[in-house]
Amino acid sequence: IHEVANGLLADPDPALGGLRLPPLAVLPVGTGNDFFRMVRSPFGILEAVRALGEGVPRSFEVGEVRWEGGQRHFVNLVGVGIDVEVLRRRSTFARLPGLLQYLAALGVSLARYRSIPLRVKLSCENQESRVLEAPVLLSAVTVGPSVGGGFVLSPRAVPDDGPVSYTHLRA
């Protein structure tokens, strides 16, 4: 989903006016399916396939992260810190079901991970930018409420309640 969304947002189709994007259909076949739950799609492959023909496209928000030398969009989460380490380790527990993969990887990561220095510049409309610097275990900006197969980081996050502020991260 991340790569497809970035491809669509990086090069909008001029035939669509450059602003309208084609619908993005998602089937719940991943290990976490947080995005699928976030956009409140019918849960299950058959219902999702049925929605391809009968569903009505809806808009949802995306975030954008910029750093020296690049930028990317994110559809649910941008994280720095232990969450990245958990994702790196998750594949070593591939025999476990989705959520248990993340829990096992989290346990190992908590035992071995050390905080990293992070500098974040927060830019919000109609407000002066702020810079925060600290060693962090985890820094995350979310569009939706959960990550990693159901870990709720932002319980009140709604993917279609208004524009997301742009956040600039520098590790």
PDB file of C-alpha atoms in Angstrom:
ATOM      1  CA  ILE A   1       0.000   0.000   0.000  1.00  0.00           C
ATOM      2  CA  HIS A   2       2.859   2.327   0.927  1.00  0.00           C
ATOM      3  CA  GLU A   3       4.668   1.897  -2.381  1.00  0.00           C
ATOM      4  CA  VAL A   4       1.513   2.144  -4.524  1.00  0.00           C
ATOM      5  CA  ALA A   5       0.323   5.269  -2.696  1.00  0.00           C
ATOM      6  CA  ASN A   6       3.744   6.907  -3.116  1.00  0.00           C
ATOM      7  CA  GLY A   7       3.748   6.047  -6.821  1.00  0.00           C
ATOM      8  CA  LEU A   8       0.304   7.571  -7.300  1.00  0.00           C
ATOM      9  CA  LEU A   9       1.095  10.692  -5.276  1.00  0.00           C
ATOM     10  CA  ALA A  10       4.519  11.217  -6.863  1.00  0.00           C
ATOM     11  CA  ASP A  11       3.223  11.260 -10.401  1.00  0.00           C
ATOM     12  CA  PRO A  12      -0.506  12.107 -10.596  1.00  0.00           C
ATOM     13  CA  ASP A  13      -2.062  11.144 -13.926  1.00  0.00           C
ATOM     14  CA  PRO A  14      -2.436  14.287 -16.097  1.00  0.00           C
ATOM     15  CA  ALA A  15      -5.459  12.612 -17.748  1.00  0.00           C
ATOM     16  CA  LEU A  16      -7.158  12.879 -14.342  1.00  0.00           C
ATOM     17  CA  GLY A  17      -6.337  16.560 -14.024  1.00  0.00           C
ATOM     18  CA  GLY A  18      -3.267  15.881 -11.920  1.00  0.00           C
ATOM     19  CA  LEU A  19      -5.292  16.216  -8.709  1.00  0.00           C
ATOM     20  CA  ARG A  20      -7.776  13.351  -8.762  1.00  0.00           C
ATOM     21  CA  LEU A  21      -6.233   9.990  -8.132  1.00  0.00           C
ATOM     22  CA  PRO A  22      -7.586   6.617  -9.204  1.00  0.00           C
ATOM     23  CA  PRO A  23      -9.151   4.495  -6.444  1.00  0.00           C
ATOM     24  CA  LEU A  24      -6.823   2.255  -4.458  1.00  0.00           C
ATOM     25  CA  ALA A  25      -8.337  -1.138  -3.648  1.00  0.00           C
ATOM     26  CA  VAL A  26      -6.890  -3.127  -0.758  1.00  0.00           C
ATOM     27  CA  LEU A  27      -7.361  -6.806   0.062  1.00  0.00           C
ATOM     28  CA  PRO A  28      -6.720  -7.997   3.654  1.00  0.00           C
ATOM     29  CA  VAL A  29      -3.906 -10.431   2.931  1.00  0.00           C
ATOM     30  CA  GLY A  30      -1.072  -8.928   5.010  1.00  0.00           C
ATOM     31  CA  THR A  31       0.071  -9.876   8.489  1.00  0.00           C
ATOM     32  CA  GLY A  32      -1.163  -6.747  10.269  1.00  0.00           C
ATOM     33  CA  ASN A  33      -3.972  -5.302   8.105  1.00  0.00           C
ATOM     34  CA  ASP A  34      -4.011  -2.051  10.094  1.00  0.00           C
ATOM     35  CA  PHE A  35      -4.674   0.043   6.997  1.00  0.00           C
ATOM     36  CA  PHE A  36      -7.555  -2.206   5.991  1.00  0.00           C
ATOM     37  CA  ARG A  37      -9.157  -1.803   9.420  1.00  0.00           C
ATOM     38  CA  MET A  38      -8.367   1.917   9.472  1.00  0.00           C
ATOM     39  CA  VAL A  39     -10.413   2.669   6.370  1.00  0.00           C
ATOM     40  CA  ARG A  40     -13.241   0.547   7.797  1.00  0.00           C
ATOM     41  CA  SER A  41     -13.463  -1.811   4.828  1.00  0.00           C
ATOM     42  CA  PRO A  42     -15.571  -4.952   5.141  1.00  0.00           C
ATOM     43  CA  PHE A  43     -13.241  -7.446   6.811  1.00  0.00           C
ATOM     44  CA  GLY A  44     -12.622 -10.546   4.751  1.00  0.00           C
ATOM     45  CA  ILE A  45     -11.333 -11.277   1.276  1.00  0.00           C
ATOM     46  CA  LEU A  46     -14.713 -12.158  -0.253  1.00  0.00           C
ATOM     47  CA  GLU A  47     -16.318  -8.941   1.010  1.00  0.00           C
ATOM     48  CA  ALA A  48     -13.338  -6.901  -0.219  1.00  0.00           C
ATOM     49  CA  VAL A  49     -13.461  -8.479  -3.681  1.00  0.00           C
ATOM     50  CA  ARG A  50     -17.204  -7.820  -3.798  1.00  0.00           C
ATOM     51  CA  ALA A  51     -16.531  -4.174  -2.899  1.00  0.00           C
ATOM     52  CA  LEU A  52     -14.324  -3.844  -6.002  1.00  0.00           C
ATOM     53  CA  GLY A  53     -17.469  -3.954  -8.129  1.00  0.00           C
ATOM     54  CA  GLU A  54     -20.051  -2.568  -5.720  1.00  0.00           C
ATOM     55  CA  GLY A  55     -18.094  -0.282  -3.406  1.00  0.00           C
ATOM     56  CA  VAL A  56     -17.953   3.505  -3.422  1.00  0.00           C
ATOM     57  CA  PRO A  57     -14.478   5.087  -3.274  1.00  0.00           C
ATOM     58  CA  ARG A  58     -13.775   7.323  -0.255  1.00  0.00           C
ATOM     59  CA  SER A  59     -10.987   9.755   0.443  1.00  0.00           C
ATOM     60  CA  PHE A  60      -8.526   9.229   3.276  1.00  0.00           C
ATOM     61  CA  GLU A  61      -5.621  11.265   4.520  1.00  0.00           C
ATOM     62  CA  VAL A  62      -1.955  10.626   4.006  1.00  0.00           C
ATOM     63  CA  GLY A  63       1.002  12.099   5.822  1.00  0.00           C
ATOM     64  CA  GLU A  64       4.243  13.296   4.373  1.00  0.00           C
ATOM     65  CA  VAL A  65       7.695  13.062   5.882  1.00  0.00           C
ATOM     66  CA  ARG A  66      10.615  15.092   4.553  1.00  0.00           C
ATOM     67  CA  TRP A  67      14.296  14.830   5.321  1.00  0.00           C
ATOM     68  CA  GLU A  68      17.455  16.212   3.808  1.00  0.00           C
ATOM     69  CA  GLY A  69      17.584  14.617   0.390  1.00  0.00           C
ATOM     70  CA  GLY A  70      14.112  13.126   0.184  1.00  0.00           C
ATOM     71  CA  GLN A  71      10.478  12.820   1.060  1.00  0.00           C
ATOM     72  CA  ARG A  72       7.807  10.102   1.178  1.00  0.00           C
ATOM     73  CA  HIS A  73       4.130   9.845   1.893  1.00  0.00           C
ATOM     74  CA  PHE A  74       2.758   7.471   4.500  1.00  0.00           C
ATOM     75  CA  VAL A  75      -0.750   6.044   4.646  1.00  0.00           C
ATOM     76  CA  ASN A  76      -0.824   4.967   8.281  1.00  0.00           C
ATOM     77  CA  LEU A  77       2.460   5.452  10.126  1.00  0.00           C
ATOM     78  CA  VAL A  78       5.884   6.974   9.962  1.00  0.00           C
ATOM     79  CA  GLY A  79       8.057   5.775  12.767  1.00  0.00           C
ATOM     80  CA  VAL A  80      11.612   6.087  13.945  1.00  0.00           C
ATOM     81  CA  GLY A  81      13.141   3.865  16.574  1.00  0.00           C
ATOM     82  CA  ILE A  82      12.192   0.530  18.034  1.00  0.00           C
ATOM     83  CA  ASP A  83       9.205   0.083  15.697  1.00  0.00           C
ATOM     84  CA  VAL A  84      11.624  -0.151  12.770  1.00  0.00           C
ATOM     85  CA  GLU A  85      13.691  -2.698  14.699  1.00  0.00           C
ATOM     86  CA  VAL A  86      10.528  -4.738  15.378  1.00  0.00           C
ATOM     87  CA  LEU A  87       9.733  -4.787  11.654  1.00  0.00           C
ATOM     88  CA  ARG A  88      13.289  -5.895  10.859  1.00  0.00           C
ATOM     89  CA  ARG A  89      13.045  -8.780  13.344  1.00  0.00           C
ATOM     90  CA  ARG A  90       9.440  -9.820  12.557  1.00  0.00           C
ATOM     91  CA  SER A  91      10.389 -12.038   9.621  1.00  0.00           C
ATOM     92  CA  THR A  92      12.433 -14.277  11.942  1.00  0.00           C
ATOM     93  CA  PHE A  93       9.090 -15.285  13.527  1.00  0.00           C
ATOM     94  CA  ALA A  94       7.293 -15.969  10.231  1.00  0.00           C
ATOM     95  CA  ARG A  95       5.882 -19.296  11.478  1.00  0.00           C
ATOM     96  CA  LEU A  96       3.734 -17.465  14.051  1.00  0.00           C
ATOM     97  CA  PRO A  97       0.365 -15.818  13.219  1.00  0.00           C
ATOM     98  CA  GLY A  98       0.429 -12.048  12.444  1.00  0.00           C
ATOM     99  CA  LEU A  99       0.047 -10.412  15.878  1.00  0.00           C
ATOM    100  CA  LEU A 100       2.271 -12.998  17.574  1.00  0.00           C
ATOM    101  CA  GLN A 101       5.024 -12.221  15.028  1.00  0.00           C
ATOM    102  CA  TYR A 102       4.983  -8.600  16.161  1.00  0.00           C
ATOM    103  CA  LEU A 103       4.835  -9.486  19.873  1.00  0.00           C
ATOM    104  CA  ALA A 104       7.789 -11.882  19.622  1.00  0.00           C
ATOM    105  CA  ALA A 105       9.811  -9.340  17.632  1.00  0.00           C
ATOM    106  CA  LEU A 106       8.888  -6.630  20.154  1.00  0.00           C
ATOM    107  CA  GLY A 107      10.122  -8.777  23.051  1.00  0.00           C
ATOM    108  CA  VAL A 108      13.517  -9.366  21.427  1.00  0.00           C
ATOM    109  CA  SER A 109      13.779  -5.724  20.343  1.00  0.00           C
ATOM    110  CA  LEU A 110      12.995  -4.397  23.837  1.00  0.00           C
ATOM    111  CA  ALA A 111      15.795  -6.521  25.271  1.00  0.00           C
ATOM    112  CA  ARG A 112      18.392  -5.364  22.725  1.00  0.00           C
ATOM    113  CA  TYR A 113      17.421  -1.919  21.400  1.00  0.00           C
ATOM    114  CA  ARG A 114      19.066   1.315  22.582  1.00  0.00           C
ATOM    115  CA  SER A 115      17.569   4.790  22.095  1.00  0.00           C
ATOM    116  CA  ILE A 116      18.715   6.964  19.196  1.00  0.00           C
ATOM    117  CA  PRO A 117      19.202  10.742  18.942  1.00  0.00           C
ATOM    118  CA  LEU A 118      16.329  12.389  17.065  1.00  0.00           C
ATOM    119  CA  ARG A 119      15.596  15.938  15.940  1.00  0.00           C
ATOM    120  CA  VAL A 120      12.033  16.689  14.813  1.00  0.00           C
ATOM    121  CA  LYS A 121      10.759  19.922  13.299  1.00  0.00           C
ATOM    122  CA  LEU A 122       6.983  20.239  13.647  1.00  0.00           C
ATOM    123  CA  SER A 123       5.311  22.514  11.114  1.00  0.00           C
ATOM    124  CA  CYS A 124       1.588  23.193  11.492  1.00  0.00           C
ATOM    125  CA  GLU A 125      -0.586  25.659   9.633  1.00  0.00           C
ATOM    126  CA  ASN A 126      -1.039  29.013  11.425  1.00  0.00           C
ATOM    127  CA  GLN A 127       1.563  28.096  14.067  1.00  0.00           C
ATOM    128  CA  GLU A 128       5.248  28.759  14.467  1.00  0.00           C
ATOM    129  CA  SER A 129       7.467  25.734  13.766  1.00  0.00           C
ATOM    130  CA  ARG A 130       8.964  23.953  16.772  1.00  0.00           C
ATOM    131  CA  VAL A 131      12.080  21.809  17.020  1.00  0.00           C
ATOM    132  CA  LEU A 132      12.302  18.946  19.490  1.00  0.00           C
ATOM    133  CA  GLU A 133      15.539  17.063  20.181  1.00  0.00           C
ATOM    134  CA  ALA A 134      15.962  14.036  22.434  1.00  0.00           C
ATOM    135  CA  PRO A 135      17.156  10.444  22.507  1.00  0.00           C
ATOM    136  CA  VAL A 136      14.094   8.327  21.731  1.00  0.00           C
ATOM    137  CA  LEU A 137      12.953   4.766  21.976  1.00  0.00           C
ATOM    138  CA  LEU A 138      10.046   5.432  19.630  1.00  0.00           C
ATOM    139  CA  SER A 139       8.758   8.412  17.701  1.00  0.00           C
ATOM    140  CA  ALA A 140       5.656   7.923  15.588  1.00  0.00           C
ATOM    141  CA  VAL A 141       3.181   9.997  13.624  1.00  0.00           C
ATOM    142  CA  THR A 142       0.018   8.143  12.650  1.00  0.00           C
ATOM    143  CA  VAL A 143      -2.926   8.675  10.352  1.00  0.00           C
ATOM    144  CA  GLY A 144      -4.867   5.751  11.815  1.00  0.00           C
ATOM    145  CA  PRO A 145      -5.257   4.382  15.327  1.00  0.00           C
ATOM    146  CA  SER A 146      -3.231   1.156  15.181  1.00  0.00           C
ATOM    147  CA  VAL A 147       0.025  -0.253  13.838  1.00  0.00           C
ATOM    148  CA  GLY A 148       1.811  -3.591  13.896  1.00  0.00           C
ATOM    149  CA  GLY A 149      -1.270  -5.779  13.649  1.00  0.00           C
ATOM    150  CA  GLY A 150      -3.413  -4.003  16.221  1.00  0.00           C
ATOM    151  CA  PHE A 151      -1.159  -2.050  18.616  1.00  0.00           C
ATOM    152  CA  VAL A 152      -3.206   1.077  19.310  1.00  0.00           C
ATOM    153  CA  LEU A 153      -0.892   4.111  19.369  1.00  0.00           C
ATOM    154  CA  SER A 154      -3.400   6.854  18.526  1.00  0.00           C
ATOM    155  CA  PRO A 155      -6.851   5.728  19.695  1.00  0.00           C
ATOM    156  CA  ARG A 156      -8.614   8.890  18.503  1.00  0.00           C
ATOM    157  CA  ALA A 157      -6.975   9.011  15.066  1.00  0.00           C
ATOM    158  CA  VAL A 158      -9.448   9.025  12.173  1.00  0.00           C
ATOM    159  CA  PRO A 159      -8.177   8.768   8.584  1.00  0.00           C
ATOM    160  CA  ASP A 160     -10.723  11.189   7.106  1.00  0.00           C
ATOM    161  CA  ASP A 161     -11.209  13.943   9.720  1.00  0.00           C
ATOM    162  CA  GLY A 162      -9.098  16.709   8.167  1.00  0.00           C
ATOM    163  CA  PRO A 163      -5.643  17.456   6.792  1.00  0.00           C
ATOM    164  CA  VAL A 164      -2.544  15.966   8.362  1.00  0.00           C
ATOM    165  CA  SER A 165       0.241  18.369   9.320  1.00  0.00           C
ATOM    166  CA  TYR A 166       3.599  17.852   7.683  1.00  0.00           C
ATOM    167  CA  THR A 167       6.350  16.629   9.938  1.00  0.00           C
ATOM    168  CA  HIS A 168      10.047  16.824   9.159  1.00  0.00           C
ATOM    169  CA  LEU A 169      12.238  14.172  10.786  1.00  0.00           C
ATOM    170  CA  ARG A 170      16.015  14.138  10.927  1.00  0.00           C
ATOM    171  CA  ALA A 171      17.666  11.181  12.622  1.00  0.00           C
TER     172      ALA A 171
END
